[in-house]
mmCIF file of C-alpha atoms and ligand atoms in Angstrom:
data_model
loop_
_atom_site.group_PDB
_atom_site.id
_atom_site.type_symbol
_atom_site.label_atom_id
_atom_site.label_comp_id
_atom_site.label_asym_id
_atom_site.label_seq_id
_atom_site.Cartn_x
_atom_site.Cartn_y
_atom_site.Cartn_z
ATOM 1 C CA UNK B 20 -0.027 -0.049 0.018
ATOM 2 C CA UNK B 21 2.807 2.375 0.809
ATOM 3 C CA UNK B 22 5.168 2.282 -2.247
ATOM 4 C CA UNK B 23 6.846 -0.006 -4.654
ATOM 5 C CA UNK B 24 10.538 0.730 -4.189
ATOM 6 C CA UNK B 25 12.693 -2.326 -3.807
ATOM 7 C CA UNK B 26 16.145 -1.701 -2.515
ATOM 8 C CA UNK B 27 19.164 -3.882 -1.754
ATOM 9 C CA UNK B 28 19.515 -3.949 1.975
ATOM 10 C CA UNK B 29 23.107 -3.070 2.773
ATOM 11 C CA UNK B 30 22.707 -1.016 5.840
ATOM 12 C CA UNK B 31 24.911 -1.957 8.849
ATOM 13 C CA UNK B 32 21.938 -2.081 11.309
ATOM 14 C CA UNK B 33 19.276 -4.722 11.453
ATOM 15 C CA UNK B 34 15.451 -4.383 11.119
ATOM 16 C CA UNK B 35 13.316 -6.537 13.410
ATOM 17 C CA UNK B 36 9.610 -6.519 12.736
ATOM 18 C CA UNK B 37 7.197 -7.737 15.405
ATOM 19 C CA UNK B 38 3.596 -8.297 14.490
ATOM 20 C CA UNK B 39 0.758 -9.749 16.534
ATOM 21 C CA UNK B 40 -2.922 -9.474 17.071
ATOM 22 C CA UNK B 41 -3.796 -6.585 19.348
ATOM 23 C CA UNK B 42 -3.451 -7.714 22.983
ATOM 24 C CA UNK B 43 -1.020 -10.600 22.260
ATOM 25 C CA UNK B 44 1.626 -8.717 24.204
ATOM 26 C CA UNK B 45 4.022 -7.274 21.584
ATOM 27 C CA UNK B 46 4.398 -3.862 23.165
ATOM 28 C CA UNK B 47 5.129 -5.431 26.553
ATOM 29 C CA UNK B 48 7.727 -7.775 25.037
ATOM 30 C CA UNK B 49 9.452 -5.075 22.920
ATOM 31 C CA UNK B 50 9.590 -2.743 25.940
ATOM 32 C CA UNK B 51 11.186 -5.471 28.046
ATOM 33 C CA UNK B 52 13.666 -6.318 25.287
ATOM 34 C CA UNK B 53 14.685 -2.643 24.958
ATOM 35 C CA UNK B 54 15.304 -2.530 28.663
ATOM 36 C CA UNK B 55 17.723 -5.451 28.323
ATOM 37 C CA UNK B 56 19.357 -4.418 25.111
ATOM 38 C CA UNK B 57 20.662 -0.828 24.537
ATOM 39 C CA UNK B 58 21.369 -1.459 20.901
ATOM 40 C CA UNK B 59 17.735 -1.827 19.997
ATOM 41 C CA UNK B 60 15.799 1.251 19.088
ATOM 42 C CA UNK B 61 12.023 1.452 18.567
ATOM 43 C CA UNK B 62 10.551 2.885 15.483
ATOM 44 C CA UNK B 63 7.840 5.408 16.425
ATOM 45 C CA UNK B 64 4.929 5.128 14.026
ATOM 46 C CA UNK B 65 2.427 7.696 12.926
ATOM 47 C CA UNK B 66 -1.272 7.039 13.548
ATOM 48 C CA UNK B 67 -4.608 8.724 12.915
ATOM 49 C CA UNK B 68 -6.057 7.196 16.090
ATOM 50 C CA UNK B 69 -6.508 9.379 19.179
ATOM 51 C CA UNK B 70 -3.988 9.076 22.072
ATOM 52 C CA UNK B 71 -5.215 6.935 24.914
ATOM 53 C CA UNK B 72 -4.378 6.964 28.643
ATOM 54 C CA UNK B 73 -0.884 8.355 29.356
ATOM 55 C CA UNK B 74 0.251 8.213 25.704
ATOM 56 C CA UNK B 75 2.437 11.116 24.561
ATOM 57 C CA UNK B 76 2.968 12.529 21.073
ATOM 58 C CA UNK B 77 6.449 11.402 19.895
ATOM 59 C CA UNK B 78 6.832 8.696 22.584
ATOM 60 C CA UNK B 79 4.255 5.911 21.737
ATOM 61 C CA UNK B 80 3.247 7.409 18.457
ATOM 62 C CA UNK B 81 3.204 10.564 16.331
ATOM 63 C CA UNK B 82 -0.472 11.307 16.399
ATOM 64 C CA UNK B 83 -1.621 12.755 13.068
ATOM 65 C CA UNK B 84 -4.839 14.135 11.632
ATOM 66 C CA UNK B 85 -6.238 12.445 8.510
ATOM 67 C CA UNK B 86 -4.976 15.427 6.348
ATOM 68 C CA UNK B 87 -1.439 15.218 7.958
ATOM 69 C CA UNK B 88 -1.313 11.576 7.242
ATOM 70 C CA UNK B 89 -2.621 12.107 3.678
ATOM 71 C CA UNK B 90 0.159 14.671 3.086
ATOM 72 C CA UNK B 91 2.802 12.137 4.310
ATOM 73 C CA UNK B 92 1.412 9.525 1.939
ATOM 74 C CA UNK B 93 1.494 11.909 -0.935
ATOM 75 C CA UNK B 94 5.125 12.951 -0.081
ATOM 76 C CA UNK B 95 6.073 9.202 0.026
ATOM 77 C CA UNK B 96 7.327 9.679 3.590
ATOM 78 C CA UNK B 97 6.273 6.195 4.672
ATOM 79 C CA UNK B 98 8.203 2.909 4.125
ATOM 80 C CA UNK B 99 4.872 1.154 4.917
ATOM 81 C CA UNK B 100 1.452 2.087 6.006
ATOM 82 C CA UNK B 101 -1.938 0.326 6.387
ATOM 83 C CA UNK B 102 -5.533 0.574 7.653
ATOM 84 C CA UNK B 103 -5.659 -1.238 11.026
ATOM 85 C CA UNK B 104 -8.737 -1.402 13.230
ATOM 86 C CA UNK B 105 -10.402 1.390 11.243
ATOM 87 C CA UNK B 106 -7.519 3.870 11.550
ATOM 88 C CA UNK B 107 -4.314 4.411 9.630
ATOM 89 C CA UNK B 108 -0.856 3.587 10.932
ATOM 90 C CA UNK B 109 2.529 4.019 9.221
ATOM 91 C CA UNK B 110 6.310 3.853 9.632
ATOM 92 C CA UNK B 111 8.137 6.898 8.294
ATOM 93 C CA UNK B 112 11.379 6.577 6.431
ATOM 94 C CA UNK B 113 12.749 8.983 8.976
ATOM 95 C CA UNK B 114 11.851 6.555 11.834
ATOM 96 C CA UNK B 115 14.181 3.893 10.587
ATOM 97 C CA UNK B 116 16.597 4.759 7.759
ATOM 98 C CA UNK B 117 18.957 7.101 9.597
ATOM 99 C CA UNK B 118 19.215 4.615 12.518
ATOM 100 C CA UNK B 119 19.992 1.531 10.455
ATOM 101 C CA UNK B 120 22.381 3.492 8.295
ATOM 102 C CA UNK B 121 24.299 4.360 11.475
ATOM 103 C CA UNK B 122 24.436 0.693 12.535
ATOM 104 C CA UNK B 123 21.673 0.621 15.137
ATOM 105 C CA UNK B 124 19.079 -2.165 15.198
ATOM 106 C CA UNK B 125 15.557 -0.854 14.844
ATOM 107 C CA UNK B 126 12.448 -2.758 16.039
ATOM 108 C CA UNK B 127 8.986 -2.147 14.480
ATOM 109 C CA UNK B 128 5.742 -3.097 16.142
ATOM 110 C CA UNK B 129 3.307 -3.115 13.220
ATOM 111 C CA UNK B 130 0.503 -5.198 11.736
ATOM 112 C CA UNK B 131 0.909 -8.050 9.179
ATOM 113 C CA UNK B 132 0.215 -5.807 6.173
ATOM 114 C CA UNK B 133 2.928 -3.437 7.165
ATOM 115 C CA UNK B 134 5.315 -6.333 7.944
ATOM 116 C CA UNK B 135 4.891 -7.693 4.507
ATOM 117 C CA UNK B 136 5.534 -4.273 2.950
ATOM 118 C CA UNK B 137 8.744 -3.957 5.029
ATOM 119 C CA UNK B 138 9.844 -7.330 3.607
ATOM 120 C CA UNK B 139 9.432 -5.916 0.110
ATOM 121 C CA UNK B 140 11.505 -2.851 0.826
ATOM 122 C CA UNK B 141 14.168 -4.432 3.137
ATOM 123 C CA UNK B 142 14.905 -7.965 2.099
ATOM 124 C CA UNK B 143 16.983 -8.610 5.139
ATOM 125 C CA UNK B 144 14.393 -7.622 7.764
ATOM 126 C CA UNK B 145 13.413 -10.435 10.115
ATOM 127 C CA UNK B 146 9.626 -10.957 10.597
ATOM 128 C CA UNK B 147 8.465 -12.197 14.014
ATOM 129 C CA UNK B 148 4.858 -13.007 14.767
ATOM 130 C CA UNK B 149 3.667 -13.101 18.369
ATOM 131 C CA UNK B 150 0.768 -15.452 19.135
ATOM 132 C CA UNK B 151 -1.341 -15.438 22.304
ATOM 133 C CA UNK B 152 -1.889 -18.825 23.928
ATOM 134 C CA UNK B 153 -5.592 -18.824 23.030
ATOM 135 C CA UNK B 154 -8.694 -16.807 22.257
ATOM 136 C CA UNK B 155 -9.993 -16.586 25.826
ATOM 137 C CA UNK B 156 -6.651 -15.303 26.995
ATOM 138 C CA UNK B 157 -6.439 -12.755 24.154
ATOM 139 C CA UNK B 158 -9.856 -11.464 25.084
ATOM 140 C CA UNK B 159 -9.005 -11.244 28.804
ATOM 141 C CA UNK B 160 -5.692 -9.417 28.101
ATOM 142 C CA UNK B 161 -7.552 -6.799 26.085
ATOM 143 C CA UNK B 162 -10.125 -6.473 28.806
ATOM 144 C CA UNK B 163 -7.597 -6.402 31.678
ATOM 145 C CA UNK B 164 -5.609 -3.766 29.879
ATOM 146 C CA UNK B 165 -8.674 -1.592 30.095
ATOM 147 C CA UNK B 166 -7.751 0.837 27.312
ATOM 148 C CA UNK B 167 -10.390 0.062 24.789
ATOM 149 C CA UNK B 168 -14.170 0.075 24.728
ATOM 150 C CA UNK B 169 -16.107 -3.182 24.401
ATOM 151 C CA UNK B 170 -16.822 -2.324 20.795
ATOM 152 C CA UNK B 171 -13.188 -1.752 19.969
ATOM 153 C CA UNK B 172 -12.181 -5.002 21.749
ATOM 154 C CA UNK B 173 -14.692 -6.936 19.571
ATOM 155 C CA UNK B 174 -13.348 -5.349 16.394
ATOM 156 C CA UNK B 175 -9.753 -6.161 17.463
ATOM 157 C CA UNK B 176 -10.666 -9.790 18.210
ATOM 158 C CA UNK B 177 -12.369 -10.121 14.819
ATOM 159 C CA UNK B 178 -9.249 -8.638 13.136
ATOM 160 C CA UNK B 179 -7.009 -11.034 15.115
ATOM 161 C CA UNK B 180 -8.451 -14.019 13.138
ATOM 162 C CA UNK B 181 -7.477 -12.190 9.878
ATOM 163 C CA UNK B 182 -4.017 -11.359 11.156
ATOM 164 C CA UNK B 183 -3.409 -14.934 12.319
ATOM 165 C CA UNK B 184 -4.174 -16.298 8.854
ATOM 166 C CA UNK B 185 -0.909 -14.691 7.699
ATOM 167 C CA UNK B 186 1.292 -16.261 10.332
ATOM 168 C CA UNK B 187 2.989 -18.677 7.870
ATOM 169 C CA UNK B 188 4.511 -15.716 6.005
ATOM 170 C CA UNK B 189 6.688 -14.838 9.020
ATOM 171 C CA UNK B 190 10.211 -16.061 9.804
ATOM 172 C CA UNK B 191 9.561 -16.877 13.394
ATOM 173 C CA UNK B 192 6.523 -17.456 15.612
ATOM 174 C CA UNK B 193 6.641 -16.944 19.307
ATOM 175 C CA UNK B 194 3.861 -17.982 21.673
ATOM 176 C CA UNK B 195 3.520 -15.445 24.503
ATOM 177 C CA UNK B 196 2.152 -17.570 27.227
ATOM 178 C CA UNK B 197 4.783 -17.277 29.889
ATOM 179 C CA UNK B 198 6.140 -13.777 29.459
ATOM 180 C CA UNK B 199 9.746 -14.545 30.424
ATOM 181 C CA UNK B 200 9.861 -17.484 27.987
ATOM 182 C CA UNK B 201 8.531 -15.375 25.123
ATOM 183 C CA UNK B 202 11.079 -12.680 25.912
ATOM 184 C CA UNK B 203 13.859 -15.252 25.876
ATOM 185 C CA UNK B 204 12.701 -16.395 22.448
ATOM 186 C CA UNK B 205 12.583 -12.853 21.129
ATOM 187 C CA UNK B 206 16.112 -12.187 22.397
ATOM 188 C CA UNK B 207 17.285 -15.334 20.642
ATOM 189 C CA UNK B 208 15.777 -14.171 17.339
ATOM 190 C CA UNK B 209 17.585 -10.796 17.582
ATOM 191 C CA UNK B 210 20.871 -12.502 18.396
ATOM 192 C CA UNK B 211 20.391 -14.932 15.477
ATOM 193 C CA UNK B 212 19.709 -11.989 13.112
ATOM 194 C CA UNK B 213 22.794 -10.093 14.284
ATOM 195 C CA UNK B 214 25.044 -13.092 13.841
ATOM 196 C CA UNK B 215 23.603 -13.997 10.469
ATOM 197 C CA UNK B 216 24.116 -10.571 8.909
ATOM 198 C CA UNK B 217 27.309 -9.841 10.711
ATOM 199 C CA UNK B 218 28.707 -12.958 9.075
ATOM 200 C CA UNK B 219 27.320 -11.945 5.622
ATOM 201 C CA UNK B 220 28.677 -8.436 5.827
ATOM 202 C CA UNK B 221 32.079 -9.780 6.829
ATOM 203 C CA UNK B 222 32.009 -12.174 3.971
ATOM 204 C CA UNK B 223 31.143 -9.406 1.558
ATOM 205 C CA UNK B 224 33.856 -7.138 2.930
ATOM 206 C CA UNK B 225 36.359 -10.018 2.524
ATOM 207 C CA UNK B 226 35.200 -10.505 -1.051
ATOM 208 C CA UNK B 227 35.642 -6.867 -1.894
ATOM 209 C CA UNK B 228 39.042 -6.852 -0.205
ATOM 210 C CA UNK B 229 40.196 -9.863 -2.150
ATOM 211 C CA UNK B 230 39.074 -8.105 -5.400
ATOM 212 C CA UNK B 231 40.693 -4.912 -4.248
ATOM 213 C CA UNK B 232 37.432 -3.009 -4.292
ATOM 214 C CA UNK B 233 36.892 -0.561 -1.417
HETATM 215 N N1 LIG R 449 2.594 -13.292 28.866
HETATM 216 C C1 LIG R 449 1.580 -12.534 29.324
HETATM 217 N N2 LIG R 449 0.813 -13.000 30.324
HETATM 218 C C2 LIG R 449 -0.241 -12.236 30.724
HETATM 219 N N3 LIG R 449 -0.478 -10.933 30.355
HETATM 220 C C3 LIG R 449 0.341 -10.410 29.394
HETATM 221 C C4 LIG R 449 1.432 -11.161 28.847
HETATM 222 N N4 LIG R 449 1.991 -10.388 27.946
HETATM 223 C C5 LIG R 449 1.349 -9.249 27.989
HETATM 224 N N5 LIG R 449 0.369 -9.244 28.860
HETATM 225 C C6 LIG R 449 -0.629 -8.161 29.102
HETATM 226 O O1 LIG R 449 -1.600 -8.195 28.028
HETATM 227 C C7 LIG R 449 -2.057 -6.838 27.781
HETATM 228 C C8 LIG R 449 -1.742 -6.501 26.290
HETATM 229 O O2 LIG R 449 -0.340 -6.439 26.094
HETATM 230 P P1 LIG R 449 0.267 -5.383 25.075
HETATM 231 O O3 LIG R 449 -0.324 -4.067 25.258
HETATM 232 O O4 LIG R 449 1.702 -5.486 25.187
HETATM 233 O O5 LIG R 449 -0.281 -5.996 23.674
HETATM 234 P P2 LIG R 449 -0.077 -5.537 22.138
HETATM 235 O O6 LIG R 449 0.095 -6.723 21.336
HETATM 236 O O7 LIG R 449 1.065 -4.548 22.154
HETATM 237 O O8 LIG R 449 -1.387 -4.791 21.780
HETATM 238 P P3 LIG R 449 -1.665 -3.578 20.777
HETATM 239 O O9 LIG R 449 -1.345 -4.033 19.443
HETATM 240 O O10 LIG R 449 -3.119 -3.304 20.922
HETATM 241 O O11 LIG R 449 -0.802 -2.386 21.176
HETATM 242 C C9 LIG R 449 -1.225 -5.949 28.666
HETATM 243 O O12 LIG R 449 -2.088 -5.581 29.777
HETATM 244 C C10 LIG R 449 -0.021 -6.770 29.142
HETATM 245 O O13 LIG R 449 0.410 -6.437 30.449
HETATM 246 N N1 LIG R 450 1.132 -1.192 9.431
HETATM 247 C C1 LIG R 450 1.336 -0.658 10.627
HETATM 248 N N2 LIG R 450 0.687 -1.077 11.712
HETATM 249 C C2 LIG R 450 0.979 -0.526 12.940
HETATM 250 C C3 LIG R 450 1.855 0.514 13.000
HETATM 251 N N3 LIG R 450 1.913 0.883 14.342
HETATM 252 C C4 LIG R 450 1.061 0.106 15.035
HETATM 253 N N4 LIG R 450 0.464 -0.741 14.120
HETATM 254 C C5 LIG R 450 -0.570 -1.745 14.404
HETATM 255 O O1 LIG R 450 -1.692 -1.158 14.967
HETATM 256 C C6 LIG R 450 -2.255 -2.004 15.999
HETATM 257 C C7 LIG R 450 -3.001 -1.269 16.965
HETATM 258 O O2 LIG R 450 -2.104 -0.430 17.737
HETATM 259 P P1 LIG R 450 -2.761 0.350 18.972
HETATM 260 O O3 LIG R 450 -1.571 1.123 19.505
HETATM 261 O O4 LIG R 450 -3.821 1.207 18.468
HETATM 262 O O5 LIG R 450 -3.231 -0.660 20.008
HETATM 263 C C8 LIG R 450 -1.033 -2.741 16.550
HETATM 264 O O6 LIG R 450 -1.434 -4.006 16.929
HETATM 265 C C9 LIG R 450 -0.157 -2.851 15.319
HETATM 266 O O7 LIG R 450 -0.414 -4.074 14.686
HETATM 267 C C10 LIG R 450 2.554 0.926 11.857
HETATM 268 O O8 LIG R 450 3.387 1.909 11.885
HETATM 269 N N5 LIG R 450 2.231 0.331 10.714
#
């Protein structure tokens, strides 16, 4: 939906994409991961939904009006964007490109549509899907969180079934039943991604060196 640019991914930083049905626990896991790992930086998305609770502009999201969001779409400012739960959400180029170009790892918490757009633009991004242990638990997490109306919770549960139908397109699936276990699994994915691409970048550097190309 966002754009059709395909680029070779040769930035020194890694992109980690985490998608999940609303309430599965991705924000909680990503926050815990960031506390353990100073090299991971969050991508702050833009959204047309209203702030809830203690959310602050520029911290959880950049809250945008429909016309501001339209202007960004027109200006091709997004690497991906999608309609999610009746609102629009998007990742700006600014949110990620500078960081990965400087060698930082950036983590995106986005829906499956956005995740698949990121894969088109950044072939080396790793896509992780977080599953809740079951429907009843997903509902009770949304209810216990207490941030959304009953109507919004129903819509999010309905959309969860659509999201879950795309799980096979992801590189890794983590079941967030025991929080610490799921966090351990997410850390393992990040480490594996770093090792994989560090090795590839080294191999490429060696190849260039042996060909005397700098
Ligand atoms: N393993 C877990 N066991 C029990 N509760 C959990 C677990 N993981 C997260 N939660 C709780 O479930 C609720 C939803 O979690 P969270 O807000 O992280 O979900 P989310 O996937 O980021 O949702 P959204 O996409 O709507 O932002 C929160 O109240 C959180 O504390
Ligand atoms: N495609 C994108 N999806 C996004 C982005 N940021 C968040 N999201 C998705 O929205 C839902 C709902 O979030 P909430 O904060 O309103 O609960 C979330 O589950 C993500 O899947 C984005 O930049 N692009």
